[in-house]
Tab-separated table of C-alpha atoms and ligand atoms in Angstrom:
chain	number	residue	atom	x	y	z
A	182	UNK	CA	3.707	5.269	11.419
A	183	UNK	CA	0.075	5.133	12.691
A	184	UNK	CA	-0.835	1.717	14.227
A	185	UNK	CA	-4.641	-0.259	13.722
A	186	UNK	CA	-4.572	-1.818	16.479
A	187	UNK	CA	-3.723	-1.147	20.310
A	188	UNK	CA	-2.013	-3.599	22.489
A	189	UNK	CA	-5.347	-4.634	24.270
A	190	UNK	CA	-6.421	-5.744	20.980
A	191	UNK	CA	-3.469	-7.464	20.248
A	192	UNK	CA	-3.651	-9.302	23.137
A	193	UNK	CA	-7.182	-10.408	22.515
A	194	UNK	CA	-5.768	-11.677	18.970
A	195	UNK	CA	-3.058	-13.899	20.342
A	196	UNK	CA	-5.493	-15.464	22.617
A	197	UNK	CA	-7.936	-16.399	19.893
A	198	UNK	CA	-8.006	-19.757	18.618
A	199	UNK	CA	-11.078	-20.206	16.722
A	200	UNK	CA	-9.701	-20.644	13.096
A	201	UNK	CA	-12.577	-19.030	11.567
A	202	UNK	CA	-12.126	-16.054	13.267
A	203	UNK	CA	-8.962	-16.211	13.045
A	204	UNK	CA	-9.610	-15.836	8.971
A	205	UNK	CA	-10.655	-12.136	9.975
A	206	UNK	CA	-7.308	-10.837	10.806
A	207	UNK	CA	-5.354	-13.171	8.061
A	208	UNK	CA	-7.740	-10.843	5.523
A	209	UNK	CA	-6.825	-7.545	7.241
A	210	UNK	CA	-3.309	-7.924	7.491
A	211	UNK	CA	-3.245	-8.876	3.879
A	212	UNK	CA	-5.387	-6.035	2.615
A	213	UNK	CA	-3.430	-3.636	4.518
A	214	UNK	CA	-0.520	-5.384	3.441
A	215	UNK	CA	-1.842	-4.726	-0.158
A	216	UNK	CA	-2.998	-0.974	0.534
A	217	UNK	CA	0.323	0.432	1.984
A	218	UNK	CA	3.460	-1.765	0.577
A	219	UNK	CA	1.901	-3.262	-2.220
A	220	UNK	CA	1.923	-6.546	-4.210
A	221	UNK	CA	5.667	-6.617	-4.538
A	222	UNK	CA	8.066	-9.356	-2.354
A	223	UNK	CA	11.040	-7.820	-2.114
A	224	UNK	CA	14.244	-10.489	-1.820
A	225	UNK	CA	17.140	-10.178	0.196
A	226	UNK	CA	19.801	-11.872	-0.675
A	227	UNK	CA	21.611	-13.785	3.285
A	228	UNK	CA	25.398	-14.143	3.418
A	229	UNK	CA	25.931	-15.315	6.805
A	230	UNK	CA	29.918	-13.971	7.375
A	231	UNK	CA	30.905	-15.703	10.527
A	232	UNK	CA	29.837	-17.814	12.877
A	233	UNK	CA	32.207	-17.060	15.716
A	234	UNK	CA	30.631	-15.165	18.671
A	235	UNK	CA	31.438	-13.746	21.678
A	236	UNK	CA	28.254	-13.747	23.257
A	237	UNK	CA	26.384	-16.839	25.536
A	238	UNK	CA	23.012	-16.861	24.401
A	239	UNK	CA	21.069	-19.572	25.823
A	240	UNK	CA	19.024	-19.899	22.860
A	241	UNK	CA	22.048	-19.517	19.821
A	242	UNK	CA	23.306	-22.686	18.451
A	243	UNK	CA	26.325	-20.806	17.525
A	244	UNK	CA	26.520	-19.465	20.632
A	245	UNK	CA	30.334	-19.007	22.606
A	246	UNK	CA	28.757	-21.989	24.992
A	247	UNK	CA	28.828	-24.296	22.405
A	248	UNK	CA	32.203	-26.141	21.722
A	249	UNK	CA	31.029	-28.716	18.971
A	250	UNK	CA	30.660	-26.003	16.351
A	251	UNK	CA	33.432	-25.451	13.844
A	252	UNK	CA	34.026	-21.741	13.388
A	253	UNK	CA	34.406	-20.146	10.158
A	254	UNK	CA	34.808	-16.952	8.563
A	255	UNK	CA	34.206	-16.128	5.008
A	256	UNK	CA	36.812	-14.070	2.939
A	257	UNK	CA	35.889	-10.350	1.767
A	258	UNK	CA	36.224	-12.274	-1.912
A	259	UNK	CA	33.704	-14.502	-0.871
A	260	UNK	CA	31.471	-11.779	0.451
A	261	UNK	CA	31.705	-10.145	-2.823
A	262	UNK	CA	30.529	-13.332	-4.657
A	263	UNK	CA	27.176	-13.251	-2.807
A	264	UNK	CA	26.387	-10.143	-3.206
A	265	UNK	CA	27.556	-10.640	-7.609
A	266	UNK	CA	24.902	-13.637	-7.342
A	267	UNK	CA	22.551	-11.725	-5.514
A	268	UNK	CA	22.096	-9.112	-8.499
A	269	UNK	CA	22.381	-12.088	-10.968
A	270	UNK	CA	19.088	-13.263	-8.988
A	271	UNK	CA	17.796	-9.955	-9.456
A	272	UNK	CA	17.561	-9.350	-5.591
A	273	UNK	CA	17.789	-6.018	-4.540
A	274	UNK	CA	19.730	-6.199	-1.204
A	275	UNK	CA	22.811	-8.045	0.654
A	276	UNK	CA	22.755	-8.262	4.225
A	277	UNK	CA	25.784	-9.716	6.078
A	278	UNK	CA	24.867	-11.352	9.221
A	279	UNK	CA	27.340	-13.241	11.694
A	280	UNK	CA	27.362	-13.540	14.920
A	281	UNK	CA	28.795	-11.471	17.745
A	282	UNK	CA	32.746	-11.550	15.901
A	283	UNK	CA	35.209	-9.374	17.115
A	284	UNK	CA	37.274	-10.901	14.631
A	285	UNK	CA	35.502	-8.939	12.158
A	286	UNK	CA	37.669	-5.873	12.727
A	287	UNK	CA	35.721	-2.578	11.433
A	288	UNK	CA	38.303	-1.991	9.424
A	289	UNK	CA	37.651	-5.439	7.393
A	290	UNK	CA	33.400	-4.460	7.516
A	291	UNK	CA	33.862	-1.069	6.158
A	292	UNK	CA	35.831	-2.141	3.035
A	293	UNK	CA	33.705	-4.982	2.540
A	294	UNK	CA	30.817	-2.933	2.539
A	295	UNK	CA	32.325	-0.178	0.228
A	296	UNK	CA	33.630	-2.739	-2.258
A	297	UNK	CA	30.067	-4.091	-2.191
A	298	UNK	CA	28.431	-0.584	-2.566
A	299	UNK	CA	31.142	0.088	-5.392
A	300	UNK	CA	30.749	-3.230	-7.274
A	301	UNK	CA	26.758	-3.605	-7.211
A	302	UNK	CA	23.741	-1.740	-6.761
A	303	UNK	CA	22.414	-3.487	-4.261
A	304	UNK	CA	21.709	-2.013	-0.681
A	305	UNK	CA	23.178	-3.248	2.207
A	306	UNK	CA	21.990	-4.377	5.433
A	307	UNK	CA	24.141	-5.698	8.371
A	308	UNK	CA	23.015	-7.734	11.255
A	309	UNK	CA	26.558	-8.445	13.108
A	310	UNK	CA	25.188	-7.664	16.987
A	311	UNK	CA	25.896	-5.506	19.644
A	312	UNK	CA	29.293	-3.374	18.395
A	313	UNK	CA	30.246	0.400	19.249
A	314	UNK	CA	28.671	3.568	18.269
A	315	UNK	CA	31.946	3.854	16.214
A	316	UNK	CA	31.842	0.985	14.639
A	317	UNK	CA	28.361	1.332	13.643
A	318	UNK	CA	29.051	5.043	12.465
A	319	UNK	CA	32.248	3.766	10.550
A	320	UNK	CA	30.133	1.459	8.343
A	321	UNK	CA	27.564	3.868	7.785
A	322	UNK	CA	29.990	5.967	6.160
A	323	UNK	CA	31.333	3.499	3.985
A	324	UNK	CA	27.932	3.059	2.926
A	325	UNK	CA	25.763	0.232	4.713
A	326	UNK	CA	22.133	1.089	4.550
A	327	UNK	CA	20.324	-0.625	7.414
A	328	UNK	CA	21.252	-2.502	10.298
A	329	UNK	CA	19.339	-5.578	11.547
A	330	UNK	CA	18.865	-6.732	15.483
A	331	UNK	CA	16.449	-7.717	17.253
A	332	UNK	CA	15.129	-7.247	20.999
A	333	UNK	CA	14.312	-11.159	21.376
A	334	UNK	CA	12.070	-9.872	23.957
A	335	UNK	CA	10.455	-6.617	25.678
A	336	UNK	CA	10.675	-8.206	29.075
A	337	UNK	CA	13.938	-7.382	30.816
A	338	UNK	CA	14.300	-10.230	33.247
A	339	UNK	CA	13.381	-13.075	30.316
A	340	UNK	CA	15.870	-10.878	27.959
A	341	UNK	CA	18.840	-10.709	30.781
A	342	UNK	CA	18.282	-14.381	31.730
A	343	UNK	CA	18.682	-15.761	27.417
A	344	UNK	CA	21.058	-12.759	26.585
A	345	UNK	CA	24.042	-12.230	29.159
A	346	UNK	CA	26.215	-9.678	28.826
A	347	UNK	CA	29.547	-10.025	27.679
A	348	UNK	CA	32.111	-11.641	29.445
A	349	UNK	CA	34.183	-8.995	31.471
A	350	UNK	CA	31.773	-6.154	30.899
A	351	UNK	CA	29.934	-5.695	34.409
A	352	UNK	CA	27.139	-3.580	34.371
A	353	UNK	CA	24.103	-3.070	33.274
A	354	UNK	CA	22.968	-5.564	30.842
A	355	UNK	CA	22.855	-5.023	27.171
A	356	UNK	CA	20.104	-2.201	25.793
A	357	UNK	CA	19.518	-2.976	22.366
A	358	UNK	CA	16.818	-0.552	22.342
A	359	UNK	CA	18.721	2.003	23.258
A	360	UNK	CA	21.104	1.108	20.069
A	361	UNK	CA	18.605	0.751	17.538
A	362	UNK	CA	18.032	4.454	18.366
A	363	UNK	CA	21.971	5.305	18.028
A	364	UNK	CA	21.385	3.357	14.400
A	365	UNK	CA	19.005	5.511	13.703
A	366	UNK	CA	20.473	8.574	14.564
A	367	UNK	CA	22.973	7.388	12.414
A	368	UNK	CA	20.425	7.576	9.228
A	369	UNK	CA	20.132	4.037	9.011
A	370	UNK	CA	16.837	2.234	8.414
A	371	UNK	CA	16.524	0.060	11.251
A	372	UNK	CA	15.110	-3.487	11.760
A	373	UNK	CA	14.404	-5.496	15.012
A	374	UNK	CA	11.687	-8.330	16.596
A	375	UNK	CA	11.423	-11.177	18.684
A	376	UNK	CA	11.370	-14.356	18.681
A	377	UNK	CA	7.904	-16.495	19.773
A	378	UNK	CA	7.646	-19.108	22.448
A	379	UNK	CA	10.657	-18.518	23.655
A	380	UNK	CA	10.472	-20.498	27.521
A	381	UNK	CA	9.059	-17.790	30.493
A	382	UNK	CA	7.472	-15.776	27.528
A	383	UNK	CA	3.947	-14.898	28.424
A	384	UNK	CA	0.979	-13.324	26.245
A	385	UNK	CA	1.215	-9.822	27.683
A	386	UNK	CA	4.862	-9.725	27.111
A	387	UNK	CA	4.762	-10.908	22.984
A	388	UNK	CA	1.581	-8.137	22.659
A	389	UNK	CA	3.714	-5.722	24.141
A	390	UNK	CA	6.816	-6.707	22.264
A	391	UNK	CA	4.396	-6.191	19.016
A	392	UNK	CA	3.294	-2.765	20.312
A	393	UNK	CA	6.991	-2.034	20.878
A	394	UNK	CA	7.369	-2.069	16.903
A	395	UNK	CA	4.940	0.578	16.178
A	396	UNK	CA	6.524	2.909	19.391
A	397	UNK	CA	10.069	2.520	17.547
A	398	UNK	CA	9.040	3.072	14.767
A	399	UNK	CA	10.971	0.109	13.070
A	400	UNK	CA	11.452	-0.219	9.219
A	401	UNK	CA	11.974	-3.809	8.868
A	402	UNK	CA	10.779	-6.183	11.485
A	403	UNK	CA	11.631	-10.034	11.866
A	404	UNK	CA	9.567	-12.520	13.806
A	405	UNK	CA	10.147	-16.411	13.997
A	406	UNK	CA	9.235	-19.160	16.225
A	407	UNK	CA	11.916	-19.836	18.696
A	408	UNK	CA	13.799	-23.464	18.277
A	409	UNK	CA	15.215	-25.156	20.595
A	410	UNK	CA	18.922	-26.502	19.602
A	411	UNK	CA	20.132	-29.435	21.562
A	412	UNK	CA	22.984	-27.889	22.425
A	413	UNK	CA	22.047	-24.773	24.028
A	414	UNK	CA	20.957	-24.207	27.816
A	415	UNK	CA	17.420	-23.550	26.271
A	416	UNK	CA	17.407	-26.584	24.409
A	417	UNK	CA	18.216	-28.507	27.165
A	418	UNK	CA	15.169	-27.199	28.897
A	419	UNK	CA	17.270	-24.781	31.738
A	420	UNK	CA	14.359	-22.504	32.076
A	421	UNK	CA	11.299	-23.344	32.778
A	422	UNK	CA	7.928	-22.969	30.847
A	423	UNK	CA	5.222	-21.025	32.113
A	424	UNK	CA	1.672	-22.757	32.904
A	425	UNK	CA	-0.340	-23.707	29.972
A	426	UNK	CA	-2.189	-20.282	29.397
A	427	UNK	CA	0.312	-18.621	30.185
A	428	UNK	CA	3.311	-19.598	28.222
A	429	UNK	CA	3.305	-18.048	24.344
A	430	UNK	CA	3.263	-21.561	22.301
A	431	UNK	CA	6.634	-21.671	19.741
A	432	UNK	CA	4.140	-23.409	17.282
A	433	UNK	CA	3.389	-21.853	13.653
A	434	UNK	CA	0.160	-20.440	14.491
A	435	UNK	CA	1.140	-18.396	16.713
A	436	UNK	CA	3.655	-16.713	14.700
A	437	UNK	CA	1.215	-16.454	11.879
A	438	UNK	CA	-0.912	-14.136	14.416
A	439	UNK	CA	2.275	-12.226	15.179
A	440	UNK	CA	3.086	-11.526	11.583
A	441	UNK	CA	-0.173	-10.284	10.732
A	442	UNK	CA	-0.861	-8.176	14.173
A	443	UNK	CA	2.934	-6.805	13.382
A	444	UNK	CA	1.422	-5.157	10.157
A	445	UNK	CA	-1.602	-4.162	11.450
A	446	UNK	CA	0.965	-2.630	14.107
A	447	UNK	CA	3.397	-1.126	12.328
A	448	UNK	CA	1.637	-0.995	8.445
A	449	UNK	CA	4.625	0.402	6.193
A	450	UNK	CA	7.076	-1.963	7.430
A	451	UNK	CA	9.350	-3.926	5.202
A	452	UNK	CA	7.965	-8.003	7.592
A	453	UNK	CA	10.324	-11.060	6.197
A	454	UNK	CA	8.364	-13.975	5.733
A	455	UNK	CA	11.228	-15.869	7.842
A	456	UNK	CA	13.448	-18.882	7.206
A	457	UNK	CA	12.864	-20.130	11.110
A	458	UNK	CA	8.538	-19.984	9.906
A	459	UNK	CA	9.221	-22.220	7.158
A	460	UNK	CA	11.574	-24.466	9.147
A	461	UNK	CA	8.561	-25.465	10.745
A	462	UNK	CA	6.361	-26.270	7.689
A	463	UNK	CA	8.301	-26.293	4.895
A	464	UNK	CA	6.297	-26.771	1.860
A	465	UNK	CA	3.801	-23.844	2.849
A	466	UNK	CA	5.599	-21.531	5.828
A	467	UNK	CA	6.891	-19.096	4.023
A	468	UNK	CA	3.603	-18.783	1.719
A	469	UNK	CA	1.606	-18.155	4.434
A	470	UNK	CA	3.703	-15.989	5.790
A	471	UNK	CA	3.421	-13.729	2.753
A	472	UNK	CA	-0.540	-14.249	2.634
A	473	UNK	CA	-0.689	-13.044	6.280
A	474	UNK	CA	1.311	-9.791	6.237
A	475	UNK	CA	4.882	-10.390	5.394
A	476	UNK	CA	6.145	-8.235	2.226
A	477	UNK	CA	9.669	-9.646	2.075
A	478	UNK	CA	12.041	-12.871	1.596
A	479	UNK	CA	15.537	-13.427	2.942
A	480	UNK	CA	17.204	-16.711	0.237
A	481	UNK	CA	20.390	-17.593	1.576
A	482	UNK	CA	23.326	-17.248	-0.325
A	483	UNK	CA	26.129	-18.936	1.756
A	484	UNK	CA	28.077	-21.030	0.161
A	485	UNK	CA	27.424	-24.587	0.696
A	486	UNK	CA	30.330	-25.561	2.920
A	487	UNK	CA	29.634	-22.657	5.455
A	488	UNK	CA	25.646	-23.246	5.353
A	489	UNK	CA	25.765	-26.381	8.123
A	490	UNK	CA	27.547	-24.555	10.210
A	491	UNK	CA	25.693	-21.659	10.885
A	492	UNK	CA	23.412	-23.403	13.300
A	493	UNK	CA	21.626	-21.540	14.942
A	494	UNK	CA	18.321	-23.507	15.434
A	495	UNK	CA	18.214	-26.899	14.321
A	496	UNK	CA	16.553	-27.995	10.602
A	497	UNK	CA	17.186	-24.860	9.116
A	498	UNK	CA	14.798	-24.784	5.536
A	499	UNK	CA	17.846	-23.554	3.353
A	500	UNK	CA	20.232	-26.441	5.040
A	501	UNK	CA	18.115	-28.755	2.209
A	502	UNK	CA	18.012	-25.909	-0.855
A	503	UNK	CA	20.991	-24.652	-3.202
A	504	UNK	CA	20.717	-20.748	-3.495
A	505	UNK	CA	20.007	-21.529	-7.215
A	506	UNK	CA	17.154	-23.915	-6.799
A	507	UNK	CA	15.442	-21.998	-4.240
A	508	UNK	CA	15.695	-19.220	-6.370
A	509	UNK	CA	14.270	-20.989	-9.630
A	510	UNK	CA	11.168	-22.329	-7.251
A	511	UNK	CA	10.755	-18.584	-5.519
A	512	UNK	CA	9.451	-16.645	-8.525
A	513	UNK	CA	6.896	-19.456	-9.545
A	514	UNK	CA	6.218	-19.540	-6.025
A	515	UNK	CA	5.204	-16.007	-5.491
A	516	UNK	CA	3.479	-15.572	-8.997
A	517	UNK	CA	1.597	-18.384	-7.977
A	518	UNK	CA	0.741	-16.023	-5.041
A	519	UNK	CA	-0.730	-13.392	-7.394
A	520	UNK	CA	2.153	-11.372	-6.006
A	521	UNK	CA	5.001	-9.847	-8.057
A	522	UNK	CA	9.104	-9.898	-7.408
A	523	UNK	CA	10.125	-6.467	-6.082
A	524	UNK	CA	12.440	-4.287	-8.054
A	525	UNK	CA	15.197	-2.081	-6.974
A	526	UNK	CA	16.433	-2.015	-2.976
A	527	UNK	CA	13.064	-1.970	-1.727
A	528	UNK	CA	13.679	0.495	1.204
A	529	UNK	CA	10.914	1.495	4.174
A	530	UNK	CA	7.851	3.190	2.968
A	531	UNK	CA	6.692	6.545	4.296
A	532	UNK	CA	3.469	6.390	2.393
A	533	UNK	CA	1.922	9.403	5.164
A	534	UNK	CA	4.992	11.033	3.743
A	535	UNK	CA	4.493	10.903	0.319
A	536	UNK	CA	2.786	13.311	-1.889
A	537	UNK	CA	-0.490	11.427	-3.753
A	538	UNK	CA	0.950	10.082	-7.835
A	539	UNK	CA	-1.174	12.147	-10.139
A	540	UNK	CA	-2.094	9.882	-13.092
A	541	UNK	CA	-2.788	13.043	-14.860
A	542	UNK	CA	0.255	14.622	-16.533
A	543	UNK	CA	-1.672	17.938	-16.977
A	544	UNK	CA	-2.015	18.336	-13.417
A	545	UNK	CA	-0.579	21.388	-12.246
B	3	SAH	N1	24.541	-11.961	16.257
B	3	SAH	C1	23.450	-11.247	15.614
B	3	SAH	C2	22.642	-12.140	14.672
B	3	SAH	C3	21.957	-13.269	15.390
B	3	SAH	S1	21.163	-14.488	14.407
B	3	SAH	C4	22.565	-10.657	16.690
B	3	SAH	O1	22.640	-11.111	17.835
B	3	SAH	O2	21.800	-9.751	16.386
B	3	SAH	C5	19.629	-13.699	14.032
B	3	SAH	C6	18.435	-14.082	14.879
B	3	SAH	O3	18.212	-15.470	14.899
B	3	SAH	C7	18.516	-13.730	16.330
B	3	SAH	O4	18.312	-12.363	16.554
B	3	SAH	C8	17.437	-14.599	16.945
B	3	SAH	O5	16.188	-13.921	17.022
B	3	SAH	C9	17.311	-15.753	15.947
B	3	SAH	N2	17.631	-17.031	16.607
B	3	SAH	C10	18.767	-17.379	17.233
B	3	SAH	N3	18.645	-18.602	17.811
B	3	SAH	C11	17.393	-19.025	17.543
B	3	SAH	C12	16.640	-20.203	17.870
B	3	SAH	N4	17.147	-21.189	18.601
B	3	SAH	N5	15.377	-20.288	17.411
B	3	SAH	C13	14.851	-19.317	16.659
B	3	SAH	N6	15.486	-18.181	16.324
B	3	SAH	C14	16.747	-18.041	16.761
């Protein structure tokens, strides 16, 4: 996938503040939004599995630091139901997402996955963290489609300072990039990104995170602001901000800019106009989002009881919004956008790929 911009460029970009100009690059990430993926919004339907985890992120709400959270993990039945509501919405993917859970043996993943492959026509994507090559290969077999996790950051000393290794696994610190690549090996489409502002993040490390897309190559990339949860070494304020000028702002603008450089980036990739955007202006986040590059939606389809407690920043949009509600309001809300609801799984793109459509059926 051929990029539009270089990382100089990019870097200029998230520098600029003048809202005028700043109208410039909204336009171009939407018309090359337009050009290469379409008008479609593809919607992915969120069943978050489990929030146990294993790991100490010192930005996770749900992280293994955190004692106050009540731990839950939903049944394979339950998992099912999600993905039957999911095609009763008319989405066109499930992706299971938990966090680091050991608990969730691959044995219970693979059939979960299969009966979901077997019961619906829905593609599925899973975002369960770091687990082993065999794992990963076990599920692809029993038919998961993509796999979801992001790098949080390009720059190794911020990453190994917010993402620890496990406990009891000296060494060298986790290399996600390294199994996004095993993923893909694997044949599945692969999705990673960052999150913005995150404390000790500075300019040149977000442009180069951005330009980091287009190198890998990603199909599906995610980018939200980073929140701080009260209850996190983060949140707390543990690590310290940059000087002003230096430190990457968490604030919504900022994120807009990194949506719409990611697509000039990386233009064939399947961008999520994220729940953590509209967490921070709810009426309009995820709108904008959509108007400034982003091609897909992720409604949550939790069930109620299990919503609160996946925590992983605080005010979470979908904490206020039944799965049926939202999705009533979503298809006004993206008609309203001139935009249309995407049909079928809505898989990566390889437009350079793909052989021109005749529109004339005498063509030999
Ligand atoms: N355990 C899985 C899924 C993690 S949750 C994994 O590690 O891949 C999905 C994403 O939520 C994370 O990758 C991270 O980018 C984001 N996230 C976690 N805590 C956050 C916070 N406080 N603010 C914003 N985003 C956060």
């Amino acid at each position: 996938m051929t990029a539009t911009i270089t990382e100089q460029e990019i870097l200029g970009w998230l520098r600029e503040d003048n809202l005028q100009r700043l109208e410039e690059l909204w336009a171009r990430a939407d018309r090359l939004r337009a050009e290469r993926v379409g008008p479609a919004v593809h919607l992915r339907g969120l069943a978050e599995v489990s929030n146990h985890c294993a790991r100490k992120c010192g930005y996770c709400g749900i992280s293994a630091c955190n004692p106050a959270v009540a731990r839950y993990r939903m049944s394979a039945d339950e998992v099912a139901a999600c993905a039957h509501e999911a095609v009763r919405y008319g989405y066109g993917t499930l992706v299971m997402q938990s966090g680091e859970d050991y608990g969730l043996t691959a044995d219970w993943v693979a059939e979960v996955v299969a009966r979901v492959k077997a019961e619906t026509p829905l593609a599925v994507t899973l975002s369960l963290g770091e687990r082993k090559p065999e794992e990963f290969a076990r599920w692809r077999a029993a038919g998961a489609d993509r796999y979801l996790m992001r790098f949080e950051t390009s720059d190794p000393e911020l990453y190994a300072i917010i993402h620890p290794r496990l406990d009891g696994t000296p060494g060298l610190p986790s290399d996600r990039l390294n199994l996004l690549k095993e993923l893909r090996a694997l044949g599945y489409e692969i999705g990673s990104g960052v999150m913005v502002g995150i404390p000790g993040q500075c300019y040149e490390s977000l442009a180069h995170d951005l330009a980091l897309f287009s190198t890998l190559d990603l199909d599906m990339i995610g980018i939200g602001p980073y929140i701080p949860h009260p209850e996190t070494p983060l949140g707390r304020g543990e690590l310290a901000l940059l000087p002003e000028g230096e430190q990457v702002p968490n604030t919504e603008l900022m994120c807009y800019k990194a949506v719409a450089l990611t697509r000039l980036a990386c233009p064939e990739a399947n961008i999520p106009s994220t729940t953590a955007l509209a967490a921070l202006y709810r009426e309009q986040g995820r709108e904008l989002g959509l108007m400034r590059g982003a091609n897909v939606v992720m409604p949550n389809l939790t069930p109620p009881r299990y919503r609160a407690l996946y925590e992983i920043y605080p005010h979470k949009a979908c904490f206020h919004e039944t799965a049926e509600a939202f999705n009533a309001t979503l298809q006004v809300r993206i008609a309203a956008l001139g935009r249309e609801i995407g049909t079928g799984q809505g898989g990566r793109r390889h437009v350079e790929a793909e052989e021109p459509i005749s529109t004339n059926m005498f063509d030999t």
